[in-house]
Amino acid sequence: MRKLLIVLGIGLFISGCSSNGNSTEVKTQEIEERTVAETPNAIDEVNVQEENGYKVVAKIDENLELTPNGDTFSEDLLVVRDANDLEKYGVVNKNGEMVIAPQFSYISSFNEGLAVAQQAGSDTYGFIDKTGEWVIEPQFSSASQFSEGLAFVQYQGENYIYIDKNGDRMIELNYESISMQVGANSIGFSEGLAPAHPENGTRLMGFIDKKGNWVIEPKFLFVSKFSEGLALAEDSESSLFGFIDQTGEWVIQPQYNQSQIDSFTLGVGYSKFSEGLALLEGDNEKFGYIDKTGNWVIEQKFDSPHHFSGGLAMVTYDPDDDASKNGFIDQTGNMFVQTYGNFNSFHDGFATTYMEGELNIISVQK
């Protein structure tokens, strides 16, 4: 295994803190099997509603609610928690049906068929499949989702490593702690590459492949993961941000400052390209979207936008400094779906919304 030092700043999906804060012995017994029939039915009868471009397809049982992470659908599954016991997490499908009963103290969204999970009463993490069964037993003090077959984890008291889906060590890293400021789009492999910096103490960053070989030499102050062939990078001379390709060459020259590319206050993370567009803040402190040539294609007029998914992006728009409009825009910037409740972004064609105190699953009405 090749030892090297991989990106220090990471974090939205790194699960390094126990939700209960208590250090207890890891429980290794099998989780009690619970079938859908043994759990509350998450579906109420719904008259399909067609309004403002979307339709309600299911109502989620009133005893369930969204997690504090504001999880969205991933691989047709949504993480929820027991409204009467907030430390119990479970999973429903796009029909609102319970597929994993609330029993874990933490579950990440699913990626590549697996999710990070923490067993109730334990301070370690492992990986479960879509039935709630352990694929990799809880044994890590910190863990991220799988990406391109590898997950970033840490055993208690050890350095961080990458493991495969068998739990085998693949890449060993040379540090014991990480910064939690950068976000999930700055850790792990994407398009065959992972952000990294060398062991010689320099803070310059580049990219390695899955064998630990340098593909883009460390010459940037910061880099994020690649998305659609481009990665956000910070120039070492100007400290401005732009986008590079997989040869390390600038495609969009460094010209943006930290505040323009940082959307953590929106719960979005750093700018990245999604469906051909990247979210950026303009000089007017409003957000818009650029294309891969760096041209603004959707003007800077939104207050709380998100990345595009399924052709839509969730935004808040206050055109008259009066009553804000919430909804989803298409890639021309037109309001495609106008909403009046509390919505989450569309993923896999579905989103969730609280309307009149009820948690609904919606889809786009075409």
Coordinates of C-alpha atoms in Angstrom, one line a residue, residues 188-350:
G188 CA -12.6 11.1 -1.7
F189 CA -12.3 9.9 -5.3
S190 CA -14.2 11.4 -8.2
E191 CA -13.6 10.8 -11.9
G192 CA -10.6 8.6 -10.8
L193 CA -8.8 11.3 -8.8
A194 CA -8.6 12.5 -5.2
P195 CA -7.4 15.7 -3.7
A196 CA -4.1 15.3 -1.9
H197 CA -0.9 17.0 -0.6
P198 CA 2.5 15.5 -0.1
E199 CA 4.2 14.3 3.1
N200 CA 6.9 17.0 3.0
G201 CA 4.9 19.5 5.0
T202 CA 3.9 21.8 2.2
R203 CA 0.2 22.9 2.1
L204 CA 0.1 22.8 -1.7
M205 CA -2.4 20.4 -3.1
G206 CA -2.9 18.3 -6.2
F207 CA -4.5 15.0 -7.2
I208 CA -3.5 11.3 -7.0
D209 CA -5.0 8.3 -8.7
K210 CA -6.1 5.1 -6.9
K211 CA -2.6 3.7 -6.9
G212 CA -1.3 6.8 -5.0
N213 CA 0.5 8.2 -8.0
W214 CA 0.5 12.0 -8.6
V215 CA -1.6 12.9 -11.7
I216 CA -1.7 16.6 -11.0
E217 CA 1.3 17.8 -9.0
P218 CA 0.7 19.8 -5.8
K219 CA 0.8 23.4 -6.8
F220 CA -2.6 24.8 -5.6
L221 CA -3.5 26.2 -2.2
F222 CA -6.8 24.3 -2.3
V223 CA -8.6 21.9 -4.6
S224 CA -12.0 20.3 -4.5
K225 CA -13.1 17.0 -6.1
F226 CA -13.6 16.9 -9.9
S227 CA -17.2 17.2 -11.1
E228 CA -18.0 17.0 -14.8
G229 CA -14.4 17.3 -15.7
L230 CA -13.6 20.4 -13.7
A231 CA -12.4 21.1 -10.2
L232 CA -12.3 24.2 -8.1
A233 CA -8.8 25.3 -7.3
E234 CA -7.1 28.2 -5.5
D235 CA -4.1 29.8 -7.2
S236 CA -1.0 29.8 -5.1
E237 CA 0.1 33.3 -6.2
S238 CA -3.2 35.3 -6.2
S239 CA -5.2 33.3 -3.7
L240 CA -8.1 33.6 -6.1
F241 CA -10.2 30.7 -7.3
G242 CA -10.9 29.3 -10.7
F243 CA -11.5 25.9 -12.3
I244 CA -8.9 23.4 -13.7
D245 CA -9.2 20.4 -15.9
Q246 CA -7.7 16.9 -15.3
T247 CA -4.3 18.0 -16.7
G248 CA -4.2 20.8 -14.0
E249 CA -4.6 23.6 -16.6
W250 CA -6.9 26.5 -15.9
V251 CA -10.1 26.4 -17.9
I252 CA -11.7 29.3 -16.0
Q253 CA -8.9 31.6 -14.9
P254 CA -8.6 32.4 -11.1
Q255 CA -10.8 35.4 -10.5
Y256 CA -13.2 34.6 -7.7
N257 CA -12.6 35.3 -4.0
Q258 CA -13.4 33.1 -1.1
S259 CA -16.9 34.4 -0.4
Q260 CA -18.0 34.0 -4.1
I261 CA -17.3 30.3 -4.1
D262 CA -18.2 29.4 -0.5
S263 CA -21.9 28.5 -0.1
F264 CA -21.6 26.7 3.2
T265 CA -24.0 29.1 4.9
L266 CA -26.6 27.8 2.4
G267 CA -25.7 24.1 3.3
V268 CA -24.4 23.6 -0.3
G269 CA -20.6 23.6 0.1
Y270 CA -18.1 25.0 -2.4
S271 CA -18.9 25.7 -6.0
K272 CA -18.9 22.8 -8.4
F273 CA -20.3 22.1 -11.9
S274 CA -23.6 20.2 -11.9
E275 CA -25.4 19.7 -15.1
G276 CA -23.1 22.1 -16.8
L277 CA -23.6 25.0 -14.4
A278 CA -21.8 26.2 -11.3
L279 CA -23.2 28.3 -8.5
L280 CA -21.4 31.5 -7.7
E281 CA -22.0 34.7 -5.8
G282 CA -21.8 38.0 -7.8
D283 CA -20.5 41.4 -6.8
N284 CA -24.1 42.3 -5.7
E285 CA -24.0 39.5 -3.0
K286 CA -26.7 37.6 -4.9
F287 CA -26.1 34.2 -6.5
G288 CA -26.2 33.1 -10.1
Y289 CA -24.8 30.4 -12.3
I290 CA -21.9 30.3 -14.8
D291 CA -21.2 27.8 -17.6
K292 CA -17.9 26.0 -18.3
T293 CA -16.6 29.0 -20.2
G294 CA -17.0 31.2 -17.1
N295 CA -19.9 33.2 -18.6
W296 CA -22.9 34.1 -16.5
V297 CA -25.9 32.3 -17.9
I298 CA -28.3 32.8 -15.1
E299 CA -28.1 36.3 -13.6
Q300 CA -27.1 37.0 -10.0
K301 CA -30.5 37.5 -8.3
F302 CA -31.0 34.6 -5.9
D303 CA -30.6 34.5 -2.1
S304 CA -30.5 30.8 -1.3
P305 CA -29.8 28.7 -4.4
H306 CA -28.6 25.1 -4.7
H307 CA -26.8 23.1 -7.3
F308 CA -28.8 21.8 -10.3
S309 CA -30.2 18.3 -10.1
G310 CA -32.6 16.7 -12.5
G311 CA -32.7 20.0 -14.5
L312 CA -33.9 22.0 -11.6
A313 CA -32.3 24.1 -8.8
M314 CA -34.0 25.2 -5.6
V315 CA -33.8 28.9 -5.0
T316 CA -35.2 31.8 -3.0
Y317 CA -35.9 34.9 -5.0
D318 CA -36.9 38.3 -3.7
P319 CA -37.6 40.4 -6.8
D320 CA -39.3 43.4 -5.1
D321 CA -37.6 43.3 -1.7
D322 CA -41.1 42.4 -0.5
A323 CA -42.3 38.8 -0.3
S324 CA -39.7 36.2 -1.2
K325 CA -40.5 33.6 -3.8
N326 CA -39.4 30.0 -3.2
G327 CA -39.2 27.3 -5.8
F328 CA -37.2 25.6 -8.5
I329 CA -35.7 27.2 -11.6
D330 CA -34.8 25.5 -14.8
Q331 CA -31.5 26.0 -16.6
T332 CA -32.7 29.2 -18.3
G333 CA -33.3 30.8 -14.9
N334 CA -37.1 30.7 -15.2
M335 CA -39.2 29.7 -12.2
F336 CA -40.4 26.2 -13.2
V337 CA -41.9 25.2 -9.9
Q338 CA -43.1 27.8 -7.4
T339 CA -43.5 26.6 -3.8
Y340 CA -45.0 27.9 -0.6
G341 CA -43.8 25.4 1.9
N342 CA -40.4 24.2 3.2
F343 CA -38.8 22.2 0.4
N344 CA -35.6 20.2 -0.1
S345 CA -33.8 19.8 -3.4
F346 CA -34.9 17.3 -6.0
H347 CA -32.7 14.2 -6.3
D348 CA -33.5 11.1 -8.2
G349 CA -36.7 12.9 -9.4
F350 CA -38.1 13.3 -5.9

